[in-house]
């Protein structure tokens, strides 16, 4: 039997995530838990499952293939876009929504609407729904489902309950003929940069909806085509590049029965970004807005009957304010949950009072009910789950080194843990545990069907150099290191994402590259999260200088700490997205250090990237032209002395292929040889097995040739 290569398995298993339980919902009374999981480690089709908290038994609720009845899954354009924004690589049931009691769950497959009676374990399709259906969500009473169809927001009544035989009454509650206007959907920057993937929210009694109205008429149009198929039509995309108009977002209260609309009022000129909306039994509706320069945020509460809004809190920062998932929110007792920076710590606030200690960096608020479940770090290589109960007592729920997250419902808590240890995880490096709470004290482990990777990373993680840069060194498995090895720097290196974490799956590709004969270094420099606001804001108005400086310093610090292991005359660098930008930047500006680079989907000209991300760090091109010049790669093209491979998906609508093509054009004009690998039909993700496999193999071959290595 021929052994399948790691690159092929890595692609086929979607980075060894298929078969792993995910997307958890805990019932408000802690009686059951719903989640998604596929049948095996190479099965991309997710099904809906439920676990009974009383005995730990597991039941299949919705079999995606059976529901499709053998039909091919045809995705609506809105669903394809959502999956790209969330980097979703699986199929079947990839998202669902449920009422707080977890009695009803709704989901769409192939644009068709299905509703599950979770307690009974049955599912039915609602054929009266106007397809293609996108983002269905039950109301808190479990009697209605709101969903999107094309650009309209609709509500369907579950007459007779999920198992009822009567016809479901389906009707439109918000729509317009204007093709530039949509209701209930998240605009591009909300989904891509704010992690807000929805645009409508139910009232606690199900009688009203808060719905976003998005008008993209003022947004510039870009056109993405496939040069390999000249007969194919171009896809037009409303893309808000830095310094250009955004979508206009308004918010309305809509009565589900009468259809009456009341617009929510706020100063949209001063605060154009709608960041988050929260509506629960704990208090009146909340919404969070942000200024265009992202230096101010307001938590506001509207009167649903008049639309008039009250400012509950306002925050400001000289550089920018970060969006933290899960806030603002009300506890069940009506306390306002928020986060704010105090000194150099991002802290959890309850009614304006800090309740977490200095030095504990709050990363995400995971669930809010009687208490608050949140994720936080006192070491940027780890993330732990904490719980603040209703009395104000703070408890750390995870202790093993690793990256932990979770959710909660009633007295039950769900924890997902990723670690470097086989003993602390399942075969894929993850362990998911359900703690029902209450009378039952047993911990229920949720089975994973993910495949065990054929490589097992062994990173040496350390804090090195004068800035205590978090670094990880990976060496070839199972060999003595008699002589120095060629080096591969393998960073992301940019804001919002840390790569040096105590989780095995963060290093799978890096370990494979190490096994090809490299000493691989992963380093997190200034701007990466988990080390406090000052560390993150060090890159303000300059995304290039400090990011590159920290990679160079990390290289030398690792070399000093591991004498004789690294060959500093053969140093390469690779990366994707911001990491691709950093790789190209390295060979352009520091050819004395870096001898070859592979840059995947790099941002080469920040004026071509989106408003919310780019302007947070660099301002607008008109106001901060020097910041854009400092951070651009185009003016450095004439400096290229080292081998450079540029890789880009031609269907990428996040970092569009124009980034690579513009840099390539400047390199050509300067007479600098380079390699361009265009990927036809590929987006910012590369889920196609053959493409993903060969990309890894081609990168290794390119770097070996560049170094003159066998």
XYZ file of C-alpha atoms in Angstrom:
710
model
C 0.000 0.000 0.000
C 1.416 3.384 -1.020
C 1.763 5.817 1.850
C -0.098 9.055 1.241
C 2.116 12.100 1.701
C 1.632 14.610 4.488
C 0.836 17.419 1.999
C -1.967 15.343 0.459
C -3.410 14.342 3.850
C -3.050 17.899 5.126
C -5.161 19.066 2.191
C -7.660 16.186 2.224
C -8.349 16.567 5.947
C -8.603 20.387 5.748
C -5.536 20.755 7.965
C -6.663 17.764 10.075
C -9.814 19.551 11.241
C -12.418 17.302 9.572
C -14.090 14.930 12.019
C -13.433 17.260 14.934
C -16.531 18.390 16.912
C -17.252 22.117 16.509
C -19.955 24.842 16.617
C -21.306 24.058 20.093
C -24.592 25.218 21.635
C -25.478 24.459 25.262
C -29.145 24.482 26.270
C -30.096 27.162 28.765
C -31.113 24.514 31.310
C -27.857 22.584 30.659
C -29.843 19.478 29.649
C -28.175 18.953 26.274
C -25.487 20.091 23.906
C -25.633 20.393 20.119
C -22.616 20.387 17.821
C -21.426 19.673 14.271
C -19.106 16.857 13.211
C -18.349 14.850 10.093
C -18.081 11.068 10.005
C -14.318 10.823 9.563
C -11.092 12.729 9.230
C -11.390 13.006 5.466
C -15.156 13.484 5.249
C -15.947 17.161 4.521
C -19.703 16.835 5.136
C -20.819 17.939 8.614
C -23.886 16.595 10.413
C -25.792 17.918 13.446
C -25.411 15.955 16.695
C -26.748 16.274 20.237
C -25.489 14.958 23.584
C -27.842 14.274 26.491
C -26.285 15.703 29.654
C -28.012 13.178 31.923
C -26.248 10.107 30.549
C -23.703 11.425 28.042
C -25.388 9.629 25.146
C -24.817 10.984 21.646
C -27.437 11.108 18.871
C -27.303 12.041 15.208
C -30.006 14.652 14.649
C -29.489 15.689 11.024
C -27.625 13.690 8.383
C -26.732 16.192 5.660
C -26.350 13.627 2.871
C -29.664 11.977 3.708
C -31.453 15.332 3.756
C -30.095 16.173 0.325
C -31.319 12.806 -0.915
C -28.381 12.344 -3.221
C -28.785 15.762 -4.794
C -25.716 17.898 -5.342
C -25.337 20.781 -2.902
C -25.700 24.064 -4.798
C -24.590 26.992 -2.681
C -26.221 30.423 -2.973
C -23.795 33.246 -3.726
C -24.342 34.672 -0.235
C -23.357 31.360 1.354
C -20.235 31.065 -0.798
C -19.246 34.580 0.298
C -19.923 33.774 3.967
C -17.756 30.675 3.785
C -14.923 32.673 2.263
C -15.179 35.305 5.004
C -15.181 32.642 7.754
C -12.523 30.522 5.967
C -14.965 27.627 5.969
C -13.524 24.610 4.154
C -16.129 21.956 5.006
C -19.574 21.200 3.570
C -22.951 19.871 4.624
C -24.260 21.631 7.725
C -21.543 24.223 8.345
C -23.682 26.561 10.467
C -26.905 26.361 12.439
C -28.791 28.496 14.951
C -30.995 27.492 17.870
C -33.337 28.998 20.429
C -31.894 29.489 23.949
C -33.600 26.345 25.235
C -32.116 24.319 22.367
C -35.467 22.884 21.387
C -35.382 24.098 17.768
C -32.383 24.322 15.461
C -32.496 25.756 11.944
C -29.984 25.376 9.139
C -29.719 25.602 5.371
C -28.240 23.034 3.005
C -27.936 23.894 -0.653
C -30.240 26.877 -0.176
C -33.030 24.753 1.370
C -34.402 25.408 4.877
C -34.490 22.633 7.474
C -35.674 22.734 11.082
C -34.812 20.172 13.750
C -36.774 19.263 16.860
C -33.693 18.728 19.007
C -35.462 16.961 21.878
C -37.291 14.541 19.601
C -34.356 14.093 17.273
C -36.344 14.728 14.105
C -35.862 17.048 11.123
C -38.127 18.379 8.434
C -37.668 20.617 5.452
C -39.807 23.749 5.129
C -40.556 23.748 1.403
C -42.637 26.930 1.657
C -39.521 28.951 2.420
C -38.497 31.212 -0.435
C -35.159 29.937 -1.642
C -32.312 30.116 -1.866
C -32.267 30.262 1.952
C -29.327 31.809 3.807
C -28.590 32.280 7.546
C -31.835 30.955 9.138
C -32.301 31.749 12.861
C -35.158 30.646 15.163
C -36.687 33.212 17.476
C -36.169 32.767 21.256
C -39.638 31.210 21.626
C -38.941 28.549 19.006
C -42.072 29.367 16.984
C -40.619 31.339 14.053
C -37.526 31.286 11.859
C -36.133 34.399 10.217
C -33.895 33.918 7.206
C -32.433 35.688 4.197
C -33.341 35.056 0.598
C -31.522 37.012 -2.061
C -31.480 40.539 -0.593
C -34.641 40.215 1.516
C -35.373 39.295 5.135
C -38.210 36.820 5.635
C -39.973 35.097 8.548
C -41.625 31.692 8.461
C -43.931 30.455 11.230
C -43.561 26.903 12.475
C -47.276 26.111 12.597
C -47.977 23.107 14.763
C -44.325 23.033 15.893
C -41.487 21.401 14.086
C -43.438 18.173 13.717
C -46.670 19.933 12.769
C -48.433 19.100 9.523
C -49.898 22.522 8.801
C -48.483 24.819 6.167
C -45.840 27.216 7.410
C -46.782 30.847 6.893
C -43.870 32.493 5.116
C -43.682 36.193 4.407
C -41.282 38.954 3.574
C -40.619 41.502 6.308
C -37.988 43.685 4.623
C -36.977 44.036 1.001
C -36.266 46.628 -1.674
C -36.098 46.526 -5.457
C -32.784 48.364 -5.485
C -30.082 45.764 -6.345
C -27.576 47.700 -4.210
C -29.670 47.354 -1.038
C -29.883 44.230 1.107
C -31.557 43.492 4.435
C -30.254 41.371 7.293
C -26.799 40.548 5.910
C -23.345 41.624 7.061
C -21.431 43.919 4.731
C -17.938 42.972 3.532
C -15.836 44.690 6.225
C -18.140 43.546 9.030
C -17.725 39.914 7.991
C -14.051 40.091 7.010
C -12.663 42.348 9.732
C -15.169 42.741 12.612
C -16.159 39.043 12.858
C -19.804 40.115 12.565
C -21.265 37.542 10.206
C -24.927 38.372 10.697
C -27.207 41.316 10.110
C -30.410 40.582 12.086
C -31.217 39.871 15.726
C -34.417 38.648 17.436
C -36.067 40.366 20.377
C -36.373 38.133 23.484
C -40.123 37.631 22.897
C -39.800 36.997 19.160
C -42.116 39.881 18.360
C -39.507 42.083 16.717
C -36.258 42.004 14.829
C -33.358 44.387 14.713
C -32.198 44.322 11.103
C -29.369 46.004 9.253
C -30.071 47.702 5.937
C -26.922 47.739 3.790
C -26.563 50.030 0.781
C -23.457 49.417 -1.349
C -24.287 51.932 -4.083
C -21.396 54.185 -3.063
C -18.800 51.411 -2.840
C -16.337 51.130 -5.698
C -16.697 48.102 -7.957
C -13.867 45.728 -8.690
C -14.013 42.943 -11.252
C -12.533 39.500 -10.686
C -12.230 37.083 -13.583
C -10.565 33.815 -14.511
C -7.960 34.396 -17.253
C -7.793 30.641 -17.849
C -11.394 30.748 -19.100
C -11.839 33.756 -21.395
C -15.488 32.848 -21.956
C -16.337 33.153 -18.251
C -17.976 36.364 -17.062
C -16.183 38.619 -14.608
C -17.496 38.695 -11.050
C -18.256 42.204 -9.839
C -17.359 42.905 -6.226
C -18.192 45.972 -4.125
C -14.808 46.349 -2.435
C -14.190 49.248 -0.011
C -10.465 49.867 -0.441
C -8.608 52.107 1.994
C -9.670 55.729 1.713
C -12.735 54.946 -0.447
C -16.447 54.871 0.511
C -17.828 52.104 2.706
C -21.277 50.561 2.531
C -23.941 52.648 4.241
C -25.367 50.670 7.161
C -28.582 51.578 8.957
C -30.460 49.697 11.669
C -34.232 49.186 12.003
C -36.648 47.647 14.480
C -39.171 45.563 12.527
C -42.337 44.073 13.991
C -42.598 40.479 12.837
C -46.407 40.487 12.624
C -47.407 43.932 11.414
C -44.161 44.666 9.584
C -43.905 48.204 10.981
C -40.376 49.632 10.797
C -38.689 52.103 13.110
C -35.227 53.363 12.243
C -32.662 53.375 15.033
C -31.064 56.790 15.343
C -27.397 57.568 15.899
C -24.794 59.871 14.408
C -23.915 57.702 11.431
C -21.613 60.334 9.951
C -19.387 60.323 13.050
C -19.852 56.585 13.755
C -20.414 54.783 10.435
C -19.371 51.291 11.546
C -22.034 49.057 13.107
C -19.817 46.634 15.032
C -22.184 44.516 17.135
C -25.796 44.189 18.290
C -27.094 42.483 21.440
C -30.717 41.913 22.502
C -31.460 39.698 25.487
C -33.720 39.434 28.514
C -31.055 41.142 30.618
C -31.923 44.612 29.361
C -32.921 46.779 26.411
C -31.256 46.260 23.033
C -27.632 47.323 22.677
C -25.571 48.224 19.667
C -21.913 49.153 19.303
C -20.739 51.744 16.763
C -17.270 52.900 15.803
C -15.802 55.968 14.124
C -14.186 55.669 10.695
C -10.718 56.208 12.189
C -11.570 53.574 14.867
C -10.417 55.831 17.691
C -13.889 56.093 19.231
C -16.595 53.589 20.121
C -20.035 54.057 21.604
C -22.307 51.548 23.287
C -25.845 52.697 22.596
C -29.340 51.557 23.511
C -32.336 52.340 21.295
C -35.966 52.741 22.287
C -37.620 50.123 20.026
C -40.827 52.170 19.799
C -39.241 55.479 18.733
C -35.739 54.608 17.535
C -34.188 57.286 19.748
C -30.866 56.066 21.172
C -29.030 56.711 24.414
C -25.241 56.617 24.754
C -24.376 54.213 27.595
C -20.604 54.385 27.276
C -17.973 55.980 25.059
C -14.328 54.897 24.715
C -11.453 56.497 22.821
C -7.800 55.815 22.066
C -5.083 57.858 20.356
C -4.248 54.976 17.977
C -7.275 52.688 17.647
C -9.784 50.628 19.635
C -9.897 46.864 19.109
C -13.084 44.915 18.544
C -13.481 42.197 21.200
C -15.874 39.364 20.425
C -18.884 38.879 22.698
C -19.354 42.431 23.985
C -21.278 44.524 24.738
C -23.818 42.309 26.494
C -26.156 42.199 29.480
C -25.962 39.594 32.188
C -29.302 38.099 33.205
C -29.269 40.470 36.183
C -28.912 43.497 33.916
C -25.207 44.280 34.387
C -23.374 45.663 31.361
C -20.433 43.525 30.213
C -17.623 45.293 28.362
C -13.846 45.308 27.973
C -11.465 48.263 28.101
C -7.745 48.929 28.197
C -6.392 50.000 31.569
C -2.679 50.710 31.653
C -1.263 47.957 29.471
C -3.994 45.409 30.174
C -7.249 44.663 28.372
C -9.653 44.035 31.260
C -13.199 42.763 31.689
C -15.633 45.384 32.987
C -18.963 44.829 34.740
C -21.029 48.025 34.866
C -17.830 49.970 34.226
C -15.845 48.325 37.035
C -12.711 46.261 36.177
C -13.111 42.717 37.498
C -9.961 41.092 36.094
C -6.431 41.745 37.372
C -3.680 43.754 35.729
C -1.578 41.580 33.419
C -4.410 39.213 32.445
C -5.231 40.097 28.835
C -8.880 39.423 27.963
C -9.069 37.951 24.443
C -12.766 37.082 23.911
C -16.003 37.018 25.867
C -17.370 33.539 25.194
C -20.782 33.479 26.913
C -22.830 35.764 29.140
C -25.715 34.585 31.335
C -25.757 34.655 35.149
C -21.994 35.050 34.940
C -19.394 35.668 32.248
C -17.241 33.036 30.541
C -14.199 34.523 28.829
C -10.812 33.662 27.341
C -7.674 35.430 28.556
C -3.877 35.209 28.537
C -1.147 36.049 31.014
C 1.328 34.413 28.616
C 0.790 35.092 24.883
C 1.655 31.481 23.996
C -1.351 30.244 25.984
C -5.030 31.070 26.294
C -7.188 29.941 29.198
C -10.884 29.946 30.049
C -12.100 31.885 33.076
C -15.518 32.242 34.684
C -16.844 35.199 36.645
C -19.909 34.109 38.583
C -22.828 36.261 39.617
C -21.264 37.037 42.990
C -18.100 38.366 41.358
C -15.867 35.372 42.125
C -13.279 34.767 39.376
C -12.221 31.168 38.592
C -9.737 29.833 36.058
C -11.286 26.719 34.518
C -8.313 25.429 32.495
C -4.817 24.686 33.766
C -2.979 22.523 31.212
C -0.601 24.464 28.939
C -2.333 25.158 25.637
C -4.977 27.182 23.883
C -8.445 26.789 25.381
C -11.849 28.184 24.469
C -15.450 27.280 25.213
C -19.066 28.238 25.736
C -21.675 27.926 28.462
C -25.380 27.431 29.036
C -27.005 27.419 32.469
C -24.680 25.563 34.828
C -22.958 23.650 32.012
C -19.647 24.553 30.408
C -18.063 23.266 27.199
C -14.269 23.489 26.899
C -12.180 22.872 23.775
C -8.457 22.515 24.384
C -5.500 22.374 22.023
C -2.088 21.422 23.376
C 1.338 20.100 22.435
C 0.882 16.927 24.485
C -0.636 13.658 23.251
C -1.722 12.980 26.812
C -3.846 16.138 26.969
C -5.578 15.769 23.597
C -7.150 13.485 21.049
C -5.446 12.219 17.898
C -5.803 15.597 16.168
C -4.307 17.566 19.040
C -7.649 18.702 20.490
C -9.789 17.648 23.434
C -13.417 18.683 23.887
C -15.043 18.235 27.289
C -18.577 18.946 28.465
C -19.115 19.729 32.145
C -22.886 19.497 32.724
C -22.743 21.019 36.215
C -25.612 20.825 38.665
C -26.202 17.371 40.151
C -24.101 15.632 37.519
C -20.373 16.062 38.146
C -19.003 13.701 35.510
C -17.024 15.160 32.624
C -18.202 14.037 29.205
C -15.519 13.812 26.519
C -16.930 14.437 23.050
C -15.485 11.995 20.545
C -13.361 13.350 17.732
C -13.046 11.509 14.447
C -10.215 13.657 13.174
C -7.224 11.920 11.665
C -3.878 11.836 13.470
C -1.273 13.836 11.527
C 1.704 11.875 10.281
C 3.989 14.560 11.724
C 4.042 15.495 15.373
C 5.467 18.953 16.002
C 8.124 19.381 18.679
C 8.622 23.144 18.885
C 11.117 24.598 21.323
C 9.184 27.647 22.512
C 11.015 30.467 24.245
C 11.011 34.208 24.954
C 14.234 35.566 23.459
C 16.095 38.803 22.904
C 15.714 42.193 24.508
C 12.002 42.288 23.641
C 11.281 38.719 24.818
C 10.113 37.745 21.353
C 8.062 34.575 21.477
C 9.776 32.100 19.185
C 9.426 28.441 18.260
C 12.254 26.389 16.757
C 11.397 23.172 14.901
C 14.121 20.758 13.784
C 13.964 17.644 11.597
C 12.355 14.762 13.462
C 14.493 11.948 14.767
C 17.964 13.079 13.717
C 21.114 14.313 15.389
C 22.085 17.826 14.346
C 25.787 17.420 13.678
C 26.039 20.426 11.407
C 24.217 23.711 10.845
C 20.928 23.560 8.961
C 19.492 25.957 6.401
C 16.889 28.177 8.043
C 13.253 28.774 7.119
C 11.480 31.633 8.855
C 7.762 30.782 8.830
C 5.863 33.786 10.240
C 2.492 35.393 10.062
C 3.925 38.322 11.976
C 1.024 40.753 11.684
C -1.768 42.140 13.837
C -4.617 39.998 15.185
C -2.925 36.605 14.843
C -0.257 34.938 16.974
C 1.438 31.803 15.631
C 3.642 30.883 18.586
C 1.127 29.044 20.726
C 1.247 25.828 22.728
C -0.984 23.994 20.270
C 0.308 21.252 17.984
C -1.834 22.088 14.967
C -0.280 25.561 14.801
C 3.002 23.926 13.746
C 1.999 21.049 11.444
C 3.235 22.657 8.232
C 6.272 24.089 9.991
C 7.289 20.646 11.263
C 6.847 19.160 7.792
C 9.132 21.836 6.356
C 11.621 21.060 9.124
C 11.505 17.401 8.148
C 12.571 18.411 4.648
C 15.899 19.507 6.120
C 15.302 23.002 7.501
C 15.583 24.566 10.902
C 12.217 26.321 11.002
C 11.647 29.407 13.144
C 8.231 30.850 13.928
C 8.308 34.232 15.663
C 5.649 36.689 16.848
C 6.784 40.299 16.790
C 5.295 43.635 17.677
C 1.673 44.009 16.663
C 0.677 40.417 17.438
C -2.016 39.878 20.105
C -1.850 38.633 23.671
C 0.916 40.873 25.047
C -1.082 43.984 25.813
C -2.270 47.124 24.013
C 1.166 48.800 23.902
C 2.704 45.816 22.087
C -0.170 45.738 19.601
C -0.064 49.491 18.950
C 3.687 49.557 18.294
C 2.922 49.108 14.570
C 0.719 52.208 14.363
C 1.400 53.997 11.055
C 4.086 51.463 10.074
C 3.295 47.841 9.251
C 6.742 47.133 7.796
C 9.640 48.353 9.909
C 9.011 46.708 13.277
C 7.507 43.516 11.865
C 10.648 42.910 9.792
C 13.039 44.040 12.523
C 11.523 41.531 14.945
C 11.945 38.648 12.487
C 15.625 39.513 12.079
C 16.100 39.819 15.834
C 14.293 36.521 16.425
C 16.563 34.776 13.916
C 19.696 35.983 15.665
C 18.295 35.292 19.140
C 17.463 31.681 18.214
C 20.913 31.280 16.671
C 22.538 32.521 19.883
C 20.394 30.200 22.000
C 21.124 27.147 19.801
C 24.795 27.450 18.928
C 25.861 25.579 15.778
C 22.336 24.616 14.705
C 21.504 27.409 12.229
C 23.367 28.223 9.034
C 22.906 31.991 8.778
C 24.353 31.978 5.251
C 21.274 30.072 4.066
C 18.181 31.787 5.462
C 14.813 31.637 3.698
C 11.345 32.911 4.585
C 7.807 31.975 3.580
C 4.320 33.147 4.490
C 0.727 33.652 3.398
C -1.374 36.835 3.501
C 0.374 39.168 5.988
C 3.044 36.492 6.241
C 3.424 36.660 2.458
C 3.799 40.423 2.690
C 6.446 39.979 5.370
C 8.322 37.364 3.300
C 8.532 39.626 0.249
C 9.454 42.569 2.468
C 12.317 40.534 3.963
C 14.144 39.818 0.703
C 13.511 43.315 -0.642
C 14.778 45.247 2.398
C 17.141 42.795 4.117
C 18.882 40.730 1.433
C 21.896 40.675 3.772
C 19.871 38.379 6.049
C 17.323 36.601 3.836
C 18.466 34.643 0.787
C 15.135 33.522 -0.737
C 11.412 34.003 -0.117
C 8.039 32.520 -0.969
C 5.259 35.113 -0.672
C 1.717 33.729 -0.815
C -1.211 36.129 -1.402
C 0.838 39.121 -0.202
C -0.538 42.608 0.357
C 1.937 44.644 -1.688
C 0.113 47.985 -1.832
C -1.950 48.798 1.269
C -4.114 51.268 -0.654
C -5.622 48.179 -2.313
C -6.665 46.554 0.972
C -9.953 47.125 2.790
C -10.917 50.144 4.873
C -11.525 48.675 8.310
C -8.264 46.718 8.551
C -5.916 49.088 6.764
C -7.136 52.384 8.169
C -6.959 51.014 11.721
C -3.187 50.788 11.410
C -2.265 53.301 8.696
C -5.081 55.868 8.577
C -6.261 56.830 5.090
C -3.922 57.284 2.104
C -4.929 60.948 1.878
C -4.212 61.709 5.554
C -1.156 59.467 6.020
C 0.656 59.130 2.669
C 4.010 58.542 4.393
C 2.582 55.599 6.351
C 1.453 53.968 3.107
C 4.829 54.602 1.459
C 6.673 53.089 4.434
C 4.479 50.014 4.372
C 4.284 49.439 0.592
C 6.460 46.962 -1.302
C 6.180 48.556 -4.737
C 8.861 51.214 -4.313
C 11.314 48.517 -3.152
C 11.008 46.370 -6.280
C 14.284 47.655 -7.749
C 16.133 46.371 -4.668
C 15.423 42.686 -5.306
C 18.631 40.653 -5.295
C 17.349 37.319 -4.031
C 15.070 34.609 -5.480
C 11.407 35.451 -4.871
C 8.355 33.330 -5.646
C 4.986 35.087 -5.635
C 1.862 32.892 -5.322
C -1.676 34.229 -5.697
C -5.168 32.864 -6.246
C -6.756 34.669 -9.172
C -10.224 34.402 -7.594
C -9.075 35.955 -4.283
C -11.581 38.652 -3.241
C -9.824 39.480 0.036
C -6.245 40.160 -1.067
C -6.954 40.543 -4.778
C -4.439 39.271 -7.338
C -3.676 42.862 -8.348
C -1.327 42.981 -5.337
C 0.979 40.352 -6.814
C 0.548 41.592 -10.378
C 1.491 45.154 -9.448
C 4.614 44.026 -7.639
C 5.512 41.731 -10.520
C 5.079 44.641 -12.920
C 7.412 46.821 -10.862
C 9.969 43.999 -10.667
C 9.809 43.535 -14.423
C 10.224 47.260 -15.024
C 13.303 47.203 -12.791
C 14.697 44.169 -14.621
C 14.542 41.949 -11.552
C 13.915 38.244 -12.281
C 11.304 36.556 -10.107
C 8.779 33.716 -10.173
C 5.000 34.128 -10.262
C 2.682 31.179 -9.624
C -0.920 32.138 -10.496
C -3.630 29.827 -9.136
C -6.632 29.717 -11.427
C -9.980 29.558 -9.625
C -8.369 29.743 -6.177
C -9.455 32.244 -3.527
C -7.592 33.397 -0.394
C -8.016 29.820 0.826
C -6.588 26.821 -1.023
C -8.929 23.953 -0.093
C -8.455 22.051 -3.357
C -6.407 18.948 -2.504
C -4.140 18.864 -5.543
C -3.505 22.610 -5.366
C -2.796 22.602 -1.623
C -0.535 19.553 -1.863
C 1.514 20.792 -4.790
C 1.858 24.258 -3.285
C 3.815 22.798 -0.385
C 5.963 20.625 -2.651
C 6.710 23.470 -5.056
C 7.711 25.773 -2.218
C 10.222 23.253 -0.884
C 11.646 22.696 -4.349
C 11.938 26.444 -4.990
C 13.710 27.087 -1.684
C 16.098 24.179 -2.194
C 17.033 25.411 -5.663
C 17.440 28.956 -4.378
C 19.910 27.755 -1.755
C 21.635 25.283 -4.020
C 20.626 22.486 -1.655
C 19.961 18.877 -2.696
